[in-house]
Short mmCIF file of C-alpha atoms in Angstrom, two decimals:
data_model
loop_
_atom_site.label_atom_id
_atom_site.label_comp_id
_atom_site.label_asym_id
_atom_site.label_seq_id
_atom_site.Cartn_x
_atom_site.Cartn_y
_atom_site.Cartn_z
CA UNK N 401 79.47 -87.39 155.72
CA UNK N 402 78.80 -84.44 153.43
CA UNK N 403 75.32 -83.29 152.54
CA UNK N 404 74.55 -83.03 148.85
CA UNK N 405 71.75 -80.90 147.47
CA UNK N 406 71.02 -80.51 143.76
CA UNK N 407 74.57 -81.28 142.79
CA UNK N 408 76.21 -78.81 145.19
CA UNK N 409 78.20 -79.67 148.29
CA UNK N 410 76.98 -78.02 151.48
CA UNK N 411 78.82 -77.20 154.63
CA UNK N 412 82.52 -76.92 155.41
CA UNK N 413 85.08 -78.81 153.39
CA UNK N 414 86.36 -78.80 149.86
CA UNK N 415 84.30 -76.71 147.49
CA UNK N 416 84.03 -79.28 144.73
CA UNK N 417 80.60 -80.29 143.50
CA UNK N 418 79.18 -83.78 143.67
CA UNK N 419 77.33 -84.66 140.48
CA UNK N 420 74.00 -86.37 141.00
CA UNK N 421 71.97 -86.65 137.79
CA UNK N 422 68.85 -87.83 139.63
CA UNK N 423 68.70 -85.11 142.31
CA UNK N 424 66.15 -83.02 140.39
CA UNK N 425 63.04 -84.80 139.08
CA UNK N 426 64.35 -88.36 139.44
CA UNK N 427 61.30 -90.03 137.88
CA UNK N 428 61.49 -88.14 134.60
CA UNK N 429 65.28 -88.37 134.37
CA UNK N 430 65.47 -92.09 135.16
CA UNK N 431 62.64 -92.85 132.75
CA UNK N 432 64.44 -90.86 130.05
CA UNK N 433 67.70 -92.71 130.78
CA UNK N 434 65.90 -96.06 130.53
CA UNK N 435 64.32 -95.17 127.18
CA UNK N 436 67.60 -93.88 125.71
CA UNK N 437 69.67 -96.84 126.94
CA UNK N 438 67.05 -99.35 125.73
CA UNK N 439 67.09 -97.64 122.33
CA UNK N 440 70.91 -97.79 122.31
CA UNK N 441 70.74 -101.54 122.93
CA UNK N 442 67.90 -102.32 120.52
CA UNK N 443 68.28 -99.88 117.61
CA UNK N 444 71.77 -100.78 116.29
CA UNK N 445 70.89 -104.42 115.69
CA UNK N 446 67.57 -103.49 114.10
CA UNK N 447 68.69 -100.59 111.93
CA UNK N 448 72.30 -101.36 111.02
CA UNK N 449 72.26 -105.10 110.60
CA UNK N 450 74.11 -107.80 112.48
CA UNK N 451 77.74 -106.86 111.83
CA UNK N 452 77.58 -103.08 112.16
CA UNK N 453 75.08 -103.37 115.01
CA UNK N 454 77.41 -105.73 116.85
CA UNK N 455 80.27 -103.24 116.51
CA UNK N 456 78.12 -100.42 117.88
CA UNK N 457 76.99 -102.62 120.77
CA UNK N 458 80.57 -103.49 121.62
CA UNK N 459 81.46 -99.81 121.60
CA UNK N 460 78.55 -98.29 123.54
CA UNK N 461 76.46 -101.26 124.63
CA UNK N 462 78.27 -101.55 127.96
CA UNK N 463 77.44 -97.90 128.71
CA UNK N 464 73.78 -98.39 127.81
CA UNK N 465 73.56 -101.53 129.94
CA UNK N 466 75.17 -99.74 132.90
CA UNK N 467 72.78 -96.80 132.63
CA UNK N 468 69.86 -99.22 132.38
CA UNK N 469 71.00 -101.15 135.46
CA UNK N 470 71.39 -97.94 137.49
CA UNK N 471 68.23 -96.20 136.26
CA UNK N 472 65.68 -98.96 136.88
CA UNK N 473 66.14 -99.04 140.68
CA UNK N 474 66.18 -95.23 140.80
CA UNK N 475 62.88 -95.17 138.88
CA UNK N 476 61.29 -97.72 141.21
CA UNK N 477 62.48 -96.01 144.39
CA UNK N 478 61.54 -92.51 143.18
CA UNK N 479 58.07 -93.69 142.12
CA UNK N 480 57.44 -95.39 145.47
CA UNK N 481 58.63 -92.27 147.33
CA UNK N 482 56.36 -90.02 145.27
CA UNK N 483 53.35 -92.28 145.82
CA UNK N 484 54.10 -92.40 149.55
CA UNK N 485 54.37 -88.58 149.65
CA UNK N 486 51.02 -88.20 147.90
CA UNK N 487 49.30 -90.68 150.24
CA UNK N 488 50.81 -88.95 153.28
CA UNK N 489 49.65 -85.55 152.00
CA UNK N 490 46.12 -86.94 151.54
CA UNK N 491 46.02 -88.45 155.02
CA UNK N 492 47.84 -85.64 156.82
CA UNK N 493 47.77 -82.44 154.75
CA UNK N 494 50.76 -80.13 155.25
CA UNK N 495 50.36 -76.64 156.67
CA UNK N 496 51.22 -75.18 153.26
CA UNK N 497 47.58 -75.88 152.28
CA UNK N 498 46.46 -73.27 154.79
CA UNK N 499 46.41 -69.65 153.70
CA UNK N 500 49.22 -68.50 156.01
CA UNK N 501 51.90 -65.88 155.62
CA UNK N 502 55.48 -67.07 155.01
CA UNK N 503 56.52 -65.83 158.47
CA UNK N 504 53.91 -67.96 160.24
CA UNK N 505 54.72 -70.98 158.06
CA UNK N 506 58.40 -70.69 158.99
CA UNK N 507 57.54 -70.38 162.69
CA UNK N 508 55.31 -73.45 162.61
CA UNK N 509 57.94 -75.48 160.77
CA UNK N 510 60.63 -74.30 163.20
CA UNK N 511 58.66 -75.66 166.15
CA UNK N 512 57.87 -79.00 164.50
CA UNK N 513 54.28 -78.36 163.43
CA UNK N 514 54.36 -79.63 159.84
CA UNK N 515 50.79 -80.92 159.40
CA UNK N 516 47.39 -79.33 159.88
CA UNK N 517 46.43 -82.04 162.38
CA UNK N 518 49.49 -81.20 164.52
CA UNK N 519 48.54 -77.51 164.54
CA UNK N 520 44.93 -78.35 165.47
CA UNK N 521 46.12 -80.45 168.44
CA UNK N 522 48.04 -77.51 169.91
CA UNK N 523 45.94 -75.20 172.07
CA UNK N 524 46.03 -71.40 171.88
CA UNK N 525 48.03 -70.96 175.09
CA UNK N 526 50.80 -73.21 173.83
CA UNK N 527 50.94 -71.29 170.57
CA UNK N 528 51.35 -68.04 172.47
CA UNK N 529 54.23 -69.54 174.49
CA UNK N 530 56.28 -70.15 171.35
CA UNK N 531 58.99 -67.51 170.85
CA UNK N 532 58.20 -64.89 168.17
CA UNK N 533 54.62 -66.16 167.96
CA UNK N 534 52.47 -63.11 168.66
CA UNK N 535 48.71 -62.59 168.82
CA UNK N 536 48.54 -61.69 165.13
CA UNK N 537 50.18 -65.01 164.14
CA UNK N 538 47.87 -66.92 166.52
CA UNK N 539 44.83 -65.19 165.01
CA UNK N 540 46.06 -66.00 161.48
CA UNK N 541 46.49 -69.69 162.32
CA UNK N 542 43.10 -69.99 164.03
CA UNK N 543 41.39 -68.15 161.17
CA UNK N 544 42.98 -70.41 158.53
CA UNK N 545 41.99 -73.57 160.42
CA UNK N 546 38.40 -72.38 160.91
CA UNK N 547 38.15 -71.47 157.20
CA UNK N 548 39.40 -74.94 156.28
CA UNK N 549 36.82 -76.59 158.56
CA UNK N 550 34.07 -74.39 157.14
CA UNK N 551 35.05 -75.30 153.57
CA UNK N 552 35.02 -79.01 154.45
CA UNK N 553 31.58 -78.69 156.06
CA UNK N 554 30.34 -76.76 153.02
CA UNK N 555 31.57 -79.48 150.64
CA UNK N 556 29.93 -82.19 152.78
CA UNK N 557 26.66 -80.22 152.89
CA UNK N 558 26.67 -79.73 149.10
CA UNK N 559 27.41 -83.42 148.50
CA UNK N 560 24.51 -84.38 150.82
CA UNK N 561 22.20 -81.94 149.04
CA UNK N 562 23.19 -83.42 145.67
CA UNK N 563 22.54 -86.97 146.94
CA UNK N 564 19.08 -85.93 148.21
CA UNK N 565 18.23 -84.30 144.88
CA UNK N 566 19.34 -87.44 143.03
CA UNK N 567 17.20 -89.62 145.33
CA UNK N 568 14.16 -87.37 144.77
CA UNK N 569 14.62 -87.52 140.97
CA UNK N 570 14.86 -91.31 141.06
CA UNK N 571 11.83 -91.57 143.36
CA UNK N 572 9.81 -89.24 141.12
CA UNK N 573 10.73 -91.19 137.98
CA UNK N 574 9.86 -94.54 139.56
CA UNK N 575 6.56 -93.12 140.88
CA UNK N 576 5.66 -91.76 137.43
CA UNK N 577 6.66 -94.93 135.57
CA UNK N 578 3.46 -96.99 136.13
CA UNK N 579 1.30 -94.01 135.11
CA UNK N 580 3.27 -93.55 131.87
CA UNK N 581 3.10 -97.25 131.06
CA UNK N 582 -0.66 -97.41 131.56
CA UNK N 583 -1.14 -94.36 129.32
CA UNK N 584 0.99 -95.86 126.58
CA UNK N 585 -0.79 -99.18 126.68
CA UNK N 586 -4.22 -97.55 126.80
CA UNK N 587 -3.32 -95.33 123.84
CA UNK N 588 -2.18 -98.30 121.84
CA UNK N 589 -5.20 -100.36 122.74
CA UNK N 590 -7.51 -97.45 121.82
CA UNK N 591 -5.99 -97.05 118.36
CA UNK N 592 -6.56 -100.67 117.38
#
């Protein structure tokens, strides 16, 4: 079976290209195909009248229906894949989120370490045993992971500080409320 990437055939074999219209940005392209084919099915009857619209539908309606039938499943599958990719990136962030050099990223990918959690599970000695992984690369990985942890702790600390400040404001307002109410009522009663 031949591999196809962005409309080009890869590997040995004939050098012809395999056309895949949904290989790049399948959600946008399938949604565009659905809109255009739905317009091709709906517009002739609405704009041209029954007879002329029927002739246009006989001529190109089959093409619009075929594109619609092919594009809807592609849109559904591509949307589900994109949602799954986003959820997976939230749960297990990829190593591209770390501030690493391209060389270290390639080395980590080569040895099957694609997520930050996988890199954190590997100890320093194992990293040093990997071919072409020198002390500089090890230091870069450890530094990037510690910076990420520090940033997460900093965000948690700031969120906790904001929650405490909000609680203090609410407590102060509720403590001041009876005093304000008594002043207002005493002022009103004094004016009468």
